[in-house]
Tab-separated table of C-alpha atoms and ligand atoms in Angstrom:
chain	number	residue	atom	x	y	z
A	1	MET	CA	6.735	18.485	-3.436
A	2	HIS	CA	4.340	15.069	-2.345
A	3	GLU	CA	3.203	17.556	0.669
A	4	TRP	CA	0.604	18.673	-2.054
A	5	ALA	CA	-1.231	15.251	-1.766
A	6	LEU	CA	-1.047	15.358	2.726
A	7	ALA	CA	-2.778	19.076	1.909
A	8	GLU	CA	-5.512	17.631	-0.719
A	9	ALA	CA	-6.266	15.519	2.408
A	10	VAL	CA	-6.680	17.290	4.956
A	11	VAL	CA	-8.709	19.599	2.664
A	12	VAL	CA	-10.766	16.365	1.318
A	13	THR	CA	-11.265	15.447	4.872
A	14	ALA	CA	-12.486	19.163	6.002
A	15	ILE	CA	-15.295	19.333	3.625
A	16	LYS	CA	-15.820	15.415	4.675
A	17	THR	CA	-16.132	16.127	8.625
A	18	ALA	CA	-18.352	20.328	7.241
A	19	LYS	CA	-21.032	17.970	5.257
A	20	GLU	CA	-21.031	14.808	8.441
A	21	HIS	CA	-22.423	18.361	10.085
A	22	SER	CA	-23.597	20.626	8.081
A	23	PHE	CA	-21.364	23.201	8.243
A	24	ARG	CA	-21.957	26.644	5.708
A	25	GLU	CA	-18.740	27.518	6.359
A	26	VAL	CA	-15.493	26.626	7.830
A	27	THR	CA	-13.995	28.647	10.668
A	28	ASP	CA	-10.209	26.690	11.347
A	29	ILE	CA	-9.148	23.804	10.836
A	30	GLU	CA	-6.171	22.214	13.162
A	31	ILE	CA	-3.211	20.251	11.874
A	32	GLN	CA	-0.846	18.688	13.704
A	33	LEU	CA	2.864	17.877	12.408
A	34	GLY	CA	4.648	15.382	13.653
A	35	GLN	CA	8.257	15.737	13.654
A	36	LEU	CA	9.818	12.285	12.236
A	37	GLN	CA	7.350	12.521	9.110
A	38	GLN	CA	10.015	16.464	8.899
A	39	ILE	CA	7.420	18.311	6.529
A	40	ASP	CA	8.096	21.612	5.020
A	41	LYS	CA	5.373	23.991	6.402
A	42	ASP	CA	6.100	26.756	3.890
A	43	VAL	CA	4.812	24.293	1.721
A	44	PHE	CA	2.003	22.109	2.948
A	45	ALA	CA	0.537	25.819	4.616
A	46	PHE	CA	0.764	27.574	0.577
A	47	ALA	CA	-0.728	23.736	-0.792
A	48	VAL	CA	-2.839	23.856	1.606
A	49	GLU	CA	-4.246	27.135	1.197
A	50	LYS	CA	-4.285	26.673	-2.944
A	51	ALA	CA	-6.213	22.985	-2.023
A	52	LEU	CA	-9.226	25.327	0.446
A	53	LYS	CA	-10.334	27.562	-3.331
A	54	SER	CA	-11.263	24.295	-4.572
A	55	GLN	CA	-14.172	25.435	-2.155
A	56	ARG	CA	-15.001	29.604	-1.662
A	57	LEU	CA	-17.704	29.683	-0.537
A	58	LEU	CA	-17.029	26.946	2.885
A	59	PHE	CA	-13.191	27.536	3.134
A	60	LYS	CA	-13.961	31.981	2.563
A	61	GLU	CA	-12.724	32.770	5.842
A	62	THR	CA	-10.758	28.871	7.328
A	63	LYS	CA	-7.964	30.108	9.992
A	64	VAL	CA	-5.460	27.206	9.183
A	65	HIS	CA	-3.152	26.219	12.739
A	66	PHE	CA	-0.449	24.212	12.130
A	67	HIS	CA	0.702	22.690	15.676
A	68	ASP	CA	4.954	21.860	16.111
A	69	GLU	CA	4.260	18.151	17.569
A	70	GLU	CA	7.566	16.366	18.656
A	71	ALA	CA	8.325	12.553	18.305
A	72	VAL	CA	9.139	10.315	20.867
A	73	PHE	CA	10.010	6.604	21.179
A	74	GLN	CA	9.633	3.627	23.281
A	75	CYS	CA	11.717	0.337	23.370
A	76	ARG	CA	9.393	-2.473	22.716
A	77	ASN	CA	12.974	-4.493	24.366
A	78	CYS	CA	13.921	-2.396	27.203
A	79	GLY	CA	11.031	0.327	28.176
A	80	ARG	CA	13.699	2.994	27.222
A	81	GLU	CA	12.059	6.332	25.772
A	82	TRP	CA	13.816	8.937	23.734
A	83	THR	CA	13.142	11.982	21.053
A	84	PHE	CA	13.550	12.297	17.215
A	85	GLU	CA	16.733	14.141	18.318
A	86	ASP	CA	18.537	11.764	19.807
A	87	ASN	CA	17.852	9.768	15.872
A	88	LYS	CA	18.333	12.278	13.784
A	89	LYS	CA	22.050	13.678	13.612
A	90	LYS	CA	22.737	9.677	12.919
A	91	LEU	CA	20.627	9.277	9.802
A	92	SER	CA	21.896	10.207	6.027
A	93	THR	CA	20.325	12.822	3.501
A	94	THR	CA	18.551	9.515	1.992
A	95	GLU	CA	17.636	8.017	4.808
A	96	SER	CA	15.617	11.045	6.295
A	97	GLU	CA	13.801	11.796	2.952
A	98	ALA	CA	13.081	8.261	3.078
A	99	ILE	CA	11.754	8.521	6.412
A	100	HIS	CA	10.206	11.742	5.423
A	101	PHE	CA	8.332	10.088	2.651
A	102	VAL	CA	6.449	7.182	4.201
A	103	PRO	CA	7.973	7.317	8.830
A	104	GLU	CA	7.267	3.839	8.641
A	105	VAL	CA	10.342	2.944	7.244
A	106	ALA	CA	11.808	4.574	10.365
A	107	HIS	CA	12.293	1.291	11.580
A	108	ALA	CA	15.065	0.434	9.104
A	109	TYR	CA	17.365	3.796	9.990
A	110	MET	CA	17.315	4.047	13.774
A	111	GLY	CA	17.400	1.680	16.450
A	112	CYS	CA	16.729	2.539	20.617
A	113	PRO	CA	19.385	4.347	22.138
A	114	ASP	CA	20.076	2.177	24.659
A	115	CYS	CA	19.468	-1.623	23.204
A	116	GLN	CA	19.876	-1.834	19.302
A	117	SER	CA	16.352	-2.818	18.649
A	118	THR	CA	14.819	-1.144	16.197
A	119	ASP	CA	11.378	-3.070	17.799
A	120	PHE	CA	10.145	0.718	18.780
A	121	GLU	CA	6.864	1.386	19.607
A	122	ILE	CA	5.923	5.347	18.147
A	123	LEU	CA	4.183	6.565	20.762
A	124	LYS	CA	3.557	10.474	18.640
A	125	GLY	CA	4.516	12.713	16.812
A	126	ARG	CA	5.140	10.358	14.072
A	127	GLY	CA	3.606	12.900	10.609
A	128	VAL	CA	0.179	14.902	9.400
A	129	SER	CA	-3.102	15.029	10.905
A	130	VAL	CA	-5.853	16.741	12.008
A	131	SER	CA	-6.839	17.555	15.932
A	132	SER	CA	-10.125	19.745	14.572
A	133	ILE	CA	-12.656	20.310	12.295
A	134	THR	CA	-14.672	24.325	13.900
A	135	GLY	CA	-17.607	25.078	11.015
A	136	GLU	CA	-20.616	27.325	12.072
A	137	ARG	CA	-24.082	26.394	11.406
A	138	ASP	CA	-26.801	25.975	8.848
A	139	ASP	CA	-29.692	27.790	11.012
B	1	MET	CA	-8.860	12.622	12.807
B	2	ASP	CA	-6.615	10.747	9.715
B	3	PRO	CA	-6.859	12.999	7.162
B	4	ARG	CA	-5.039	9.894	4.349
B	5	VAL	CA	-8.568	7.505	4.546
B	6	ASN	CA	-10.297	10.723	3.035
B	7	ILE	CA	-8.392	10.888	0.166
B	8	ILE	CA	-8.314	7.044	-0.900
B	9	ASP	CA	-10.501	7.011	-2.798
B	10	LYS	CA	-10.100	9.465	-5.032
B	11	ARG	CA	-6.388	7.905	-5.690
B	12	LEU	CA	-8.070	5.238	-7.160
B	13	GLU	CA	-10.795	6.743	-8.249
B	14	LYS	CA	-9.416	5.754	-11.924
B	15	VAL	CA	-8.252	2.260	-11.713
B	16	LYS	CA	-10.512	0.044	-12.692
B	17	LYS	CA	-9.911	-3.312	-11.267
B	18	VAL	CA	-7.891	-3.981	-8.048
B	19	VAL	CA	-6.660	-7.266	-7.656
B	20	ALA	CA	-4.235	-8.601	-4.348
B	21	VAL	CA	-2.880	-11.591	-4.915
B	22	SER	CA	-3.133	-13.853	-2.340
B	23	GLY	CA	-2.953	-16.949	-0.050
B	24	GLY	CA	-2.720	-18.817	3.177
B	25	LYS	CA	1.676	-19.749	3.104
B	26	GLY	CA	4.127	-18.342	2.429
B	27	GLY	CA	6.951	-19.725	-1.060
B	28	ILE	CA	4.547	-20.814	-2.861
B	29	GLY	CA	3.906	-17.983	-5.831
B	30	LYS	CA	2.100	-15.119	-5.086
B	31	SER	CA	5.386	-12.686	-5.517
B	32	THR	CA	6.370	-14.334	-8.848
B	33	PHE	CA	2.204	-15.094	-9.931
B	34	ALA	CA	1.406	-11.372	-9.101
B	35	ALA	CA	4.731	-9.674	-11.354
B	36	ILE	CA	4.076	-11.921	-14.148
B	37	LEU	CA	0.470	-11.332	-13.860
B	38	ALA	CA	0.610	-7.497	-13.935
B	39	LEU	CA	2.981	-8.389	-17.655
B	40	THR	CA	1.659	-10.423	-19.161
B	41	LEU	CA	-1.956	-7.772	-18.671
B	42	SER	CA	0.194	-4.897	-20.180
B	43	LYS	CA	1.638	-7.191	-23.082
B	44	ARG	CA	-2.105	-7.660	-23.799
B	45	GLY	CA	-2.654	-3.821	-24.184
B	46	HIS	CA	-3.985	-3.263	-20.410
B	47	ASN	CA	-2.249	-0.206	-18.295
B	48	VAL	CA	-0.965	-2.251	-15.194
B	49	GLY	CA	-0.078	-0.839	-11.918
B	50	LEU	CA	1.720	-3.022	-9.648
B	51	LEU	CA	1.957	-2.551	-5.568
B	52	ASP	CA	4.546	-4.978	-2.827
B	53	LEU	CA	2.478	-4.973	0.227
B	54	ASP	CA	4.406	-7.662	1.647
B	55	PHE	CA	7.043	-5.475	2.952
B	56	TRP	CA	7.863	-7.513	5.401
B	57	GLY	CA	9.825	-9.498	2.326
B	58	PRO	CA	9.068	-7.131	-0.212
B	59	SER	CA	10.625	-9.379	-3.792
B	60	ALA	CA	8.615	-7.740	-6.589
B	61	HIS	CA	12.096	-5.327	-7.290
B	62	VAL	CA	14.053	-8.827	-7.070
B	63	ILE	CA	11.469	-10.682	-10.242
B	64	LEU	CA	10.857	-7.120	-12.354
B	65	GLY	CA	15.114	-6.231	-11.823
B	66	ALA	CA	13.973	-2.853	-10.649
B	67	GLU	CA	16.642	-2.272	-9.006
B	68	LYS	CA	18.043	0.887	-8.915
B	69	VAL	CA	15.551	3.027	-10.089
B	70	LEU	CA	13.536	5.671	-7.583
B	71	PRO	CA	9.680	7.233	-8.264
B	72	GLU	CA	9.278	11.052	-8.636
B	73	GLU	CA	8.278	13.495	-6.576
B	74	LYS	CA	4.983	15.492	-8.029
B	75	GLU	CA	2.293	17.345	-5.732
B	76	GLY	CA	2.361	12.978	-4.794
B	77	ILE	CA	4.876	9.421	-5.707
B	78	ILE	CA	4.456	8.851	-9.403
B	79	PRO	CA	5.857	5.778	-9.236
B	80	PRO	CA	8.417	4.931	-12.063
B	81	ASP	CA	7.401	2.872	-15.193
B	82	ILE	CA	9.315	-0.667	-15.494
B	83	HIS	CA	8.969	-2.714	-18.545
B	84	ASN	CA	5.501	-0.505	-18.731
B	85	LEU	CA	4.108	-0.990	-14.759
B	86	LYS	CA	3.634	1.404	-12.714
B	87	PHE	CA	5.553	-0.025	-9.681
B	88	MET	CA	5.983	0.490	-6.203
B	89	THR	CA	7.439	-1.053	-3.461
B	90	ILE	CA	8.621	-0.089	-0.081
B	91	MET	CA	12.588	-1.252	-1.091
B	92	TYR	CA	12.301	2.541	-2.665
B	93	TYR	CA	12.638	4.140	0.984
B	94	THR	CA	14.815	1.148	2.759
B	95	ALA	CA	16.875	0.274	0.604
B	96	ASP	CA	18.592	-2.838	1.414
B	97	LYS	CA	17.322	-3.187	4.472
B	98	ALA	CA	15.313	-4.654	7.270
B	99	LEU	CA	12.141	-3.953	8.221
B	100	THR	CA	10.661	-4.369	11.783
B	101	ILE	CA	7.590	-2.764	11.367
B	102	ARG	CA	4.369	-4.226	13.676
B	103	LYS	CA	0.924	-4.930	12.635
B	104	ALA	CA	-0.209	-0.933	13.149
B	105	ALA	CA	2.366	0.464	11.937
B	106	PHE	CA	2.025	-1.916	8.705
B	107	GLU	CA	-1.712	-0.181	8.355
B	108	ASN	CA	0.364	2.751	9.667
B	109	ALA	CA	2.735	2.687	6.150
B	110	VAL	CA	0.330	1.383	3.830
B	111	LEU	CA	-2.443	3.841	4.584
B	112	GLU	CA	0.519	6.398	3.695
B	113	LEU	CA	1.538	5.626	0.218
B	114	LEU	CA	-2.048	5.062	-0.427
B	115	SER	CA	-2.518	8.724	-0.510
B	116	VAL	CA	0.589	9.927	-1.475
B	117	VAL	CA	0.147	7.711	-4.375
B	118	GLN	CA	-1.083	8.790	-8.315
B	119	TRP	CA	-1.095	5.521	-10.006
B	120	GLY	CA	-2.941	7.994	-12.739
B	121	ALA	CA	-5.746	5.625	-15.319
B	122	LEU	CA	-4.911	1.938	-14.355
B	123	ASP	CA	-6.608	-0.626	-16.217
B	124	TYR	CA	-5.150	-3.180	-12.946
B	125	LEU	CA	-3.883	-2.484	-10.072
B	126	ILE	CA	-2.079	-5.851	-8.715
B	127	MET	CA	-1.151	-5.968	-5.555
B	128	ASP	CA	1.739	-8.837	-4.390
B	129	MET	CA	-0.064	-9.643	-0.244
B	130	PRO	CA	2.011	-10.619	2.879
B	131	PRO	CA	1.088	-14.470	2.962
B	132	GLY	CA	-2.251	-15.197	5.646
B	133	ILE	CA	-4.731	-13.146	6.024
B	134	GLY	CA	-4.276	-10.783	9.084
B	135	ASP	CA	-4.272	-8.374	9.213
B	136	PRO	CA	-2.804	-6.695	6.335
B	137	THR	CA	-5.061	-8.690	4.192
B	138	LEU	CA	-8.498	-6.876	6.508
B	139	ASP	CA	-6.355	-3.365	6.158
B	140	VAL	CA	-6.350	-3.377	2.363
B	141	ILE	CA	-9.959	-4.847	2.631
B	142	ARG	CA	-11.397	-2.011	4.704
B	143	LEU	CA	-9.283	0.429	2.843
B	144	MET	CA	-9.279	-0.405	-0.612
B	145	LYS	CA	-13.808	-0.258	-1.100
B	146	LYS	CA	-12.893	-2.125	-4.459
B	147	VAL	CA	-10.806	-4.864	-4.527
B	148	ARG	CA	-10.960	-8.253	-5.314
B	149	PHE	CA	-9.024	-10.965	-4.632
B	150	CYS	CA	-6.515	-13.709	-6.499
B	151	VAL	CA	-5.988	-16.475	-4.295
B	152	ILE	CA	-2.914	-18.650	-5.093
B	153	ALA	CA	-3.278	-22.829	-4.600
B	154	ALA	CA	-0.664	-25.773	-4.427
B	155	GLN	CA	-2.370	-29.568	-4.282
B	156	SER	CA	-0.238	-29.262	-0.964
B	157	GLN	CA	-2.604	-30.554	1.675
B	158	VAL	CA	-0.988	-28.256	4.402
B	159	VAL	CA	-1.329	-25.896	1.696
B	160	MET	CA	-5.063	-26.547	1.209
B	161	GLU	CA	-5.812	-26.652	4.978
B	162	THR	CA	-4.831	-22.361	5.070
B	163	VAL	CA	-6.939	-21.893	1.336
B	164	ILE	CA	-9.656	-23.229	1.739
B	165	LYS	CA	-9.770	-20.619	5.133
B	166	THR	CA	-9.005	-18.279	3.830
B	167	LEU	CA	-11.536	-18.901	0.821
B	168	ASN	CA	-13.714	-19.272	3.643
B	169	THR	CA	-12.969	-15.752	5.252
B	170	LEU	CA	-13.474	-13.492	2.239
B	171	ILE	CA	-16.674	-15.648	2.039
B	172	GLU	CA	-17.724	-14.382	5.060
B	173	LEU	CA	-16.395	-11.512	4.386
B	174	LYS	CA	-18.058	-10.501	1.496
B	175	ILE	CA	-15.422	-10.329	-0.627
B	176	SER	CA	-14.768	-10.452	-4.365
B	177	ILE	CA	-12.927	-13.048	-4.926
B	178	THR	CA	-11.461	-13.723	-8.344
B	179	GLY	CA	-10.159	-17.612	-8.337
B	180	VAL	CA	-7.901	-19.404	-7.628
B	181	VAL	CA	-4.871	-20.646	-9.108
B	182	GLN	CA	-2.734	-23.468	-8.798
B	183	ASN	CA	0.707	-23.139	-8.973
B	184	MET	CA	4.152	-25.209	-9.133
B	185	LYS	CA	1.608	-28.828	-10.767
B	186	MET	CA	3.744	-31.279	-10.677
B	187	ASN	CA	1.167	-34.363	-11.571
B	188	GLU	CA	-2.354	-34.728	-12.337
B	189	ARG	CA	-3.906	-34.515	-9.252
B	190	SER	CA	-5.631	-30.724	-9.130
B	191	VAL	CA	-6.667	-28.816	-6.765
B	192	ARG	CA	-10.375	-27.591	-9.156
B	193	GLU	CA	-12.627	-29.930	-7.329
B	194	GLN	CA	-11.783	-29.231	-4.226
B	195	ILE	CA	-12.758	-25.373	-4.751
B	196	GLU	CA	-15.185	-25.302	-6.975
B	197	ARG	CA	-16.955	-26.710	-4.095
B	198	LEU	CA	-17.065	-23.129	-2.071
B	199	HIS	CA	-18.318	-22.074	-6.005
B	200	VAL	CA	-15.247	-20.557	-5.845
B	201	PRO	CA	-14.267	-19.552	-9.491
B	202	PHE	CA	-11.007	-22.435	-10.824
B	203	LEU	CA	-8.832	-20.037	-12.774
B	204	GLY	CA	-5.666	-22.439	-14.108
B	205	GLU	CA	-2.805	-24.237	-13.682
B	206	ILE	CA	0.911	-22.767	-13.313
B	207	GLU	CA	3.181	-26.021	-13.690
B	208	PHE	CA	6.324	-26.336	-12.085
B	209	ASP	CA	8.804	-24.694	-14.206
B	210	ALA	CA	12.496	-24.863	-14.461
B	211	GLY	CA	13.054	-22.505	-16.389
B	212	LEU	CA	11.268	-19.341	-13.709
B	213	GLU	CA	14.630	-19.187	-11.782
B	214	GLU	CA	17.187	-18.504	-14.387
B	215	ALA	CA	15.023	-15.791	-16.134
B	216	MET	CA	14.005	-13.621	-13.008
B	217	GLY	CA	14.781	-10.089	-13.154
B	218	ASN	CA	14.156	-9.903	-16.510
B	219	PRO	CA	10.874	-8.930	-18.342
B	220	ASP	CA	11.709	-10.079	-21.807
B	221	ASP	CA	12.160	-13.668	-20.661
B	222	LEU	CA	10.067	-14.475	-17.895
B	223	LEU	CA	7.196	-13.530	-20.628
B	224	GLN	CA	8.888	-16.157	-22.445
B	225	THR	CA	8.374	-18.576	-19.547
B	226	GLY	CA	5.718	-20.938	-18.948
B	227	PHE	CA	4.962	-19.987	-16.811
B	228	ALA	CA	3.731	-16.292	-17.911
B	229	LYS	CA	2.658	-18.241	-20.788
B	230	ALA	CA	0.289	-20.117	-18.061
B	231	ILE	CA	-0.987	-17.423	-16.824
B	232	ASP	CA	-1.592	-15.414	-20.863
B	233	ARG	CA	-3.489	-19.220	-22.271
B	234	SER	CA	-5.623	-20.075	-19.118
B	235	ILE	CA	-5.773	-17.306	-17.216
B	236	ALA	CA	-5.359	-12.878	-17.999
B	237	GLY	CA	-8.714	-13.455	-20.192
B	238	LYS	CA	-10.314	-15.256	-17.211
B	239	LEU	CA	-9.436	-11.824	-14.689
B	240	GLU	CA	-10.309	-9.788	-18.894
B	241	ASN	CA	-13.836	-10.795	-17.806
B	242	PHE	CA	-14.423	-10.707	-14.331
C	301	LIG	N1	5.440	-22.798	-10.782
C	301	LIG	C1	6.493	-22.321	-10.521
C	301	LIG	N2	7.717	-23.322	-10.880
C	301	LIG	C2	8.386	-23.258	-10.880
C	301	LIG	N3	9.314	-22.217	-9.197
C	301	LIG	C3	8.303	-21.479	-8.591
C	301	LIG	C4	6.069	-21.529	-9.206
C	301	LIG	N4	5.745	-20.522	-9.106
C	301	LIG	C5	6.841	-19.975	-8.122
C	301	LIG	N5	8.444	-20.199	-7.335
C	301	LIG	C6	9.529	-19.917	-7.067
C	301	LIG	O1	8.617	-20.357	-5.814
C	301	LIG	C7	9.833	-19.599	-4.772
C	301	LIG	C8	9.274	-18.554	-4.193
C	301	LIG	O2	8.182	-17.853	-4.938
C	301	LIG	P1	7.633	-16.242	-4.055
C	301	LIG	O3	6.318	-15.825	-5.921
C	301	LIG	O4	8.447	-15.621	-3.796
C	301	LIG	O5	6.043	-17.284	-3.406
C	301	LIG	P2	5.558	-16.130	-2.427
C	301	LIG	O6	5.803	-14.326	-1.911
C	301	LIG	O7	4.147	-16.370	-1.942
C	301	LIG	O8	6.463	-16.365	-1.243
C	301	LIG	C9	10.871	-18.444	-6.410
C	301	LIG	O9	11.941	-18.750	-6.007
C	301	LIG	C10	9.670	-19.014	-7.436
C	301	LIG	O10	10.830	-18.652	-8.459
C	302	LIG	MG1	6.556	-12.782	-1.386
C	303	LIG	ZN1	15.640	-0.664	23.897
């Protein structure tokens, strides 16, 4: 599962942030899961918990929060906005899986519902991002 | 926060040299050189990875004949083994579809690949770059601190115009340049002097090779071409010593 590689990236980011802010402990990590990447939340959550064990003290009581983010697109050609729900049903398993690995390949398989243009912008909900890392300082 | 930028160094931790094969223009042999250089270095006993970053016109899979393979998924993405190369391309995910993406999306896709692909220990990671020195090149420079550039030139004045610009930009950005290769040489005119005037190493010359097209798609045949012999004879050793 490549969710593990992304989980590791999240934890490395938390360690880096903790260092930058001199956190003794990280209390909360807020993670956004963009719908387009179709991350397996259970696998991902499990992988994040596992990766947090690399720094037992820093992450002793860390709570990890996941937030689903709807994917929204906008056509650069005609301006139409639409959501991933509108495209999802039309994708084959192989296509969905490809988007899961590299969300940008959505441009190869999806288009604007009005004008069919593949020149669109992913306004939100692309993939994994960290919205905040909270911690307690040493003083 | 984008967690991906923080993991790239770790993913490339065991990669000794990262070489981006670049050049001002399209059609001057960047992809051919990147693929045959990777095969040659591997034949010389090194662990080599090849990453096709020309998302708008990927071609390394055609050169290598790597049409029906897919990466393995295992705590990341493991590039398939093609003739002893760890080979990664966006083609695995786009199949025969064209990818219409803008520059910002390119950056996102490169970030994604660099953060999930597990290269393991490599002596060389060779990257086939899109033409020019636009955003993709700047992204690679920003994301991969180890990167050094190998620039493909040809004797045409039109090509040299952009090659010199590319080199000057890299010099200004203080990016390491392994050197310049003159491809498709057809007469005695060498660009060596023009290159050395910029204090950039001239790595060698590759003649126009009429037998190249025949060998496309077959790594064993590619290694027998004059193109490959020129790399093995005068260029690979210099890259090994850089
Ligand atoms: N030295 C050479 N002799 C003959 N043909 C060559 C040589 N170098 C490249 N070519 C051919 O030129 C074409 C463009 O090469 P390619 O590697 O795709 O260029 P780029 O990646 O710079 O766009 C290909 O068909 C390739 O086989
Ligand atoms: Mg090319
Ligand atoms: Zn449209």
